mmCIF file of C-alpha atoms and ligand atoms in Angstrom:
data_model
loop_
_atom_site.group_PDB
_atom_site.id
_atom_site.type_symbol
_atom_site.label_atom_id
_atom_site.label_comp_id
_atom_site.label_asym_id
_atom_site.label_seq_id
_atom_site.Cartn_x
_atom_site.Cartn_y
_atom_site.Cartn_z
ATOM 1 C CA MET A 1 55.116 136.581 55.702
ATOM 2 C CA LYS A 2 56.055 135.590 52.507
ATOM 3 C CA LYS A 3 59.124 137.582 52.553
ATOM 4 C CA GLN A 4 60.152 136.255 55.996
ATOM 5 C CA GLU A 5 59.919 132.932 54.531
ATOM 6 C CA ALA A 6 62.284 133.674 51.647
ATOM 7 C CA PHE A 7 64.602 135.333 54.551
ATOM 8 C CA SER A 8 64.890 132.013 56.549
ATOM 9 C CA ASP A 9 65.125 130.163 53.372
ATOM 10 C CA MET A 10 68.396 132.403 52.590
ATOM 11 C CA HIS A 11 69.767 131.373 55.881
ATOM 12 C CA GLU A 12 69.100 127.606 55.101
ATOM 13 C CA ARG A 13 70.827 127.851 51.743
ATOM 14 C CA ALA A 14 73.933 129.575 53.318
ATOM 15 C CA ARG A 15 74.450 126.547 56.298
ATOM 16 C CA ARG A 16 74.101 124.023 53.289
ATOM 17 C CA LEU A 17 76.885 125.805 51.194
ATOM 18 C CA ILE A 18 79.110 125.856 54.134
ATOM 19 C CA ASP A 19 78.791 122.320 54.528
ATOM 20 C CA ARG A 20 79.343 121.674 51.030
ATOM 21 C CA GLU A 21 82.161 124.143 50.795
ATOM 22 C CA GLN A 22 84.249 122.065 53.493
ATOM 23 C CA VAL A 23 83.006 118.783 51.605
ATOM 24 C CA GLU A 24 83.108 119.306 47.778
ATOM 25 C CA GLY A 25 83.679 122.856 47.152
ATOM 26 C CA LEU A 26 81.359 125.580 45.504
ATOM 27 C CA THR A 27 81.004 126.979 41.976
ATOM 28 C CA PRO A 28 82.285 130.521 41.717
ATOM 29 C CA GLU A 29 78.750 131.441 41.752
ATOM 30 C CA GLU A 30 77.545 129.861 44.992
ATOM 31 C CA SER A 31 80.906 130.698 46.717
ATOM 32 C CA ARG A 32 80.134 134.520 45.994
ATOM 33 C CA TRP A 33 76.745 134.462 47.128
ATOM 34 C CA LEU A 34 77.663 132.462 50.485
ATOM 35 C CA HIS A 35 80.366 135.295 50.982
ATOM 36 C CA ASP A 36 78.534 138.055 50.321
ATOM 37 C CA HIS A 37 75.791 136.368 52.893
ATOM 38 C CA LEU A 38 78.030 135.944 55.297
ATOM 39 C CA ALA A 39 79.626 139.627 55.181
ATOM 40 C CA GLY A 40 76.048 140.495 55.766
ATOM 41 C CA CYS A 41 74.685 137.888 58.393
ATOM 42 C CA GLU A 42 76.332 137.357 61.671
ATOM 43 C CA ALA A 43 74.510 134.079 62.612
ATOM 44 C CA CYS A 44 75.743 132.321 59.419
ATOM 45 C CA SER A 45 79.150 133.757 59.440
ATOM 46 C CA ALA A 46 79.511 132.397 63.298
ATOM 47 C CA CYS A 47 77.979 129.086 62.082
ATOM 48 C CA SER A 48 80.465 128.915 59.026
ATOM 49 C CA SER A 49 83.665 129.762 61.511
ATOM 50 C CA SER A 50 82.605 127.045 64.180
ATOM 51 C CA THR A 51 82.329 124.593 61.186
ATOM 52 C CA GLU A 52 85.629 125.279 60.164
ATOM 53 C CA SER A 53 87.206 125.514 63.401
ATOM 54 C CA ALA A 54 85.343 122.025 64.456
ATOM 55 C CA LEU A 55 86.792 120.513 61.327
ATOM 56 C CA ARG A 56 90.033 121.556 62.013
ATOM 57 C CA ALA A 57 90.038 120.031 65.418
ATOM 58 C CA LEU A 58 88.803 116.679 63.845
ATOM 59 C CA LYS A 59 91.369 116.738 61.097
ATOM 60 C CA SER A 60 94.383 117.325 63.679
ATOM 61 C CA VAL A 61 92.723 114.901 66.214
ATOM 62 C CA SER A 62 92.412 112.221 63.577
ATOM 63 C CA VAL A 63 95.945 112.960 62.341
ATOM 64 C CA ALA A 64 97.890 113.035 65.579
ATOM 65 C CA VAL A 65 96.435 110.481 68.139
ATOM 66 C CA PRO A 66 96.593 106.931 66.094
ATOM 67 C CA PRO A 67 100.293 107.071 65.284
ATOM 68 C CA GLY A 68 101.205 108.174 68.708
ATOM 69 C CA LEU A 69 98.722 105.667 70.297
ATOM 70 C CA ALA A 70 99.919 102.778 68.062
ATOM 71 C CA SER A 71 103.612 103.535 68.820
ATOM 72 C CA SER A 72 102.964 103.858 72.597
ATOM 73 C CA THR A 73 100.948 100.693 72.669
ATOM 74 C CA THR A 74 103.744 98.609 70.745
ATOM 75 C CA LEU A 75 106.352 100.013 73.084
ATOM 76 C CA LYS A 76 104.234 99.117 76.162
ATOM 77 C CA VAL A 77 103.967 95.197 74.478
ATOM 78 C CA ARG A 78 107.377 95.070 74.210
ATOM 79 C CA GLU A 79 108.246 96.073 77.374
ATOM 80 C CA GLU A 80 106.181 93.752 78.934
ATOM 81 C CA ALA A 81 107.152 90.720 76.796
ATOM 82 C CA ALA A 82 110.890 91.596 77.816
ATOM 83 C CA MET A 83 109.968 91.876 81.342
ATOM 84 C CA LEU A 84 107.994 88.553 81.436
ATOM 85 C CA ARG A 85 111.271 87.019 79.576
ATOM 86 C CA GLN A 86 113.847 88.778 82.426
ATOM 87 C CA ARG A 87 111.406 87.513 85.010
ATOM 88 C CA ARG A 88 111.412 83.742 83.720
ATOM 89 C CA ALA A 89 115.389 83.911 83.471
ATOM 90 C CA ARG A 90 115.498 85.054 86.863
ATOM 91 C CA ASN A 91 113.023 81.785 88.131
ATOM 92 C CA LEU A 92 114.732 79.794 86.382
ATOM 93 C CA TRP A 93 118.221 80.860 88.021
ATOM 94 C CA LEU A 94 116.134 80.652 91.595
ATOM 95 C CA ILE A 95 114.961 77.027 90.903
ATOM 96 C CA ALA A 96 118.576 76.081 89.547
ATOM 97 C CA GLY A 97 120.263 77.916 92.747
ATOM 98 C CA CYS A 98 117.754 75.967 95.327
ATOM 99 C CA ALA A 99 118.356 72.574 93.466
ATOM 100 C CA ALA A 100 121.865 72.972 93.816
ATOM 101 C CA SER A 101 122.013 74.106 97.516
ATOM 102 C CA TRP A 102 119.557 71.195 98.120
ATOM 103 C CA MET A 103 121.943 68.541 96.636
ATOM 104 C CA ALA A 104 125.027 70.029 98.069
ATOM 105 C CA GLY A 105 122.937 69.794 101.526
ATOM 106 C CA VAL A 106 122.002 66.097 100.656
ATOM 107 C CA ALA A 107 125.275 65.457 99.569
ATOM 108 C CA SER A 108 127.188 66.299 102.522
ATOM 109 C CA ALA A 109 124.548 65.260 105.118
ATOM 110 C CA PRO A 110 126.318 62.087 105.866
ATOM 111 C CA LEU A 111 129.257 63.869 106.099
ATOM 112 C CA VAL A 112 127.959 66.368 108.719
ATOM 113 C CA TRP A 113 126.232 64.049 110.526
ATOM 114 C CA ARG A 114 129.484 61.928 111.207
ATOM 115 C CA GLY A 115 131.237 65.192 112.229
ATOM 116 C CA CYS A 116 128.385 66.040 114.987
ATOM 117 C CA GLU A 117 128.384 62.428 116.015
ATOM 118 C CA TRP A 118 132.585 62.645 116.492
ATOM 119 C CA VAL A 119 132.385 66.106 118.176
ATOM 120 C CA GLY A 120 129.463 65.064 120.509
ATOM 121 C CA THR A 121 131.295 61.848 121.417
ATOM 122 C CA ALA A 122 134.731 63.752 122.042
ATOM 123 C CA LEU A 123 133.079 66.198 124.228
ATOM 124 C CA ALA A 124 130.716 63.727 126.007
ATOM 125 C CA LEU A 125 127.710 65.435 124.870
ATOM 126 C CA PRO A 126 124.024 64.237 125.581
ATOM 127 C CA ARG A 127 122.963 62.465 122.012
ATOM 128 C CA ILE A 128 119.952 65.225 121.548
ATOM 129 C CA VAL A 129 122.457 68.033 121.848
ATOM 130 C CA TRP A 130 124.539 67.061 118.572
ATOM 131 C CA GLU A 131 121.651 65.917 116.758
ATOM 132 C CA LEU A 132 120.007 69.397 117.048
ATOM 133 C CA GLY A 133 123.638 70.968 116.104
ATOM 134 C CA PHE A 134 122.864 68.286 113.039
ATOM 135 C CA LEU A 135 119.294 69.689 112.482
ATOM 136 C CA SER A 136 120.419 73.425 112.513
ATOM 137 C CA TRP A 137 123.155 72.766 110.138
ATOM 138 C CA TRP A 138 120.125 71.913 108.046
ATOM 139 C CA LEU A 139 118.148 74.861 109.220
ATOM 140 C CA VAL A 140 120.278 77.427 108.698
ATOM 141 C CA PRO A 141 120.868 77.246 105.073
ATOM 142 C CA ALA A 142 117.128 76.623 104.374
ATOM 143 C CA ALA A 143 116.679 79.804 106.092
ATOM 144 C CA ALA A 144 119.329 81.484 104.343
ATOM 145 C CA VAL A 145 118.022 80.528 101.097
ATOM 146 C CA GLY A 146 114.393 81.432 101.897
ATOM 147 C CA LEU A 147 115.606 84.867 102.815
ATOM 148 C CA VAL A 148 117.432 85.550 99.839
ATOM 149 C CA ILE A 149 114.392 84.264 98.004
ATOM 150 C CA LEU A 150 112.273 86.520 99.789
ATOM 151 C CA TRP A 151 114.317 89.564 99.260
ATOM 152 C CA ILE A 152 114.600 88.665 95.154
ATOM 153 C CA ARG A 153 110.589 88.849 95.157
ATOM 154 C CA THR A 154 110.456 91.729 96.775
ATOM 155 C CA ARG A 155 113.138 93.268 94.571
ATOM 156 C CA ALA A 156 111.246 92.225 91.293
ATOM 157 C CA GLU A 157 108.138 93.406 92.957
ATOM 158 C CA GLY A 158 109.396 96.788 93.192
ATOM 159 C CA GLU A 159 110.827 96.708 89.647
ATOM 160 C CA ASP A 160 107.267 95.681 88.030
ATOM 161 C CA LEU A 161 105.927 98.504 89.678
ATOM 162 C CA ASN A 162 108.379 101.236 88.900
ATOM 163 C CA GLY A 163 108.158 99.843 85.266
ATOM 164 C CA LEU A 164 104.397 100.214 85.657
ATOM 165 C CA LEU A 165 104.640 103.538 86.771
ATOM 166 C CA GLU A 166 107.064 104.652 84.156
ATOM 167 C CA ALA A 167 104.532 103.221 81.574
ATOM 168 C CA GLY A 168 101.663 105.054 82.927
ATOM 169 C CA ARG A 169 103.660 108.336 82.945
ATOM 170 C CA ARG A 170 105.294 108.066 79.530
ATOM 171 C CA SER A 171 101.365 107.266 78.295
ATOM 172 C CA ASN A 172 99.903 110.553 79.898
ATOM 173 C CA LYS A 173 102.932 112.362 78.862
ATOM 174 C CA GLY A 174 102.350 111.288 75.105
HETATM 175 ZN ZN1 ZN B 1 72.562 134.064 57.526
#
C-alpha cells in the first residue's frame, strides 16, 4: 500500500515538473529526474508530449490569428467606407440629373404646349388629342428617367452583392 502511494507520488511529481518545464524551466537535477522518469513511464511521456504539442498549437494560434484578423477587418472597414462614398456620389448625380431634367421639362413646357396647340389647330384635331400629345411628352421622359433610375439601382445592388461575396470569400481564405 505504502509502496503504491509512493509510486503515484512519483507520477504526480512528473506531471508537475512537465508543467513547470514549459513555464519556468527546471533545475538540472529536476530535469534529469524527469527525463529518467519519462524514459521509463509511457503514461507520463504521453502526457509530456501532449502538453508540448498543445502549447505549441496555442502559441502558433495566438501569433498567427490576431494580425490576420486585424488586417482583414481593417480592409473590410476601409472597403465599406469607400463603397459608401461611391454610393453617396452616385445618389448625388442621380438627384442632380433628375432635377435638371425636371427643370428642363418645366422650362420647355409652355413652348411644347404652344407647339401642340399649333399642330392641333393646323390639323383641325380635337382639343383632347393634342392635349394627350402634350401629356405624353411629359410622361415619356418621366418614364425614361424612372427606367434609368431602376437600372442604376439594380446595378448598384448587384455591385454591393458582389462586394459582399468577395469580402466573404477573402475572409474565409484568410
Ligand atoms: Zn509516470
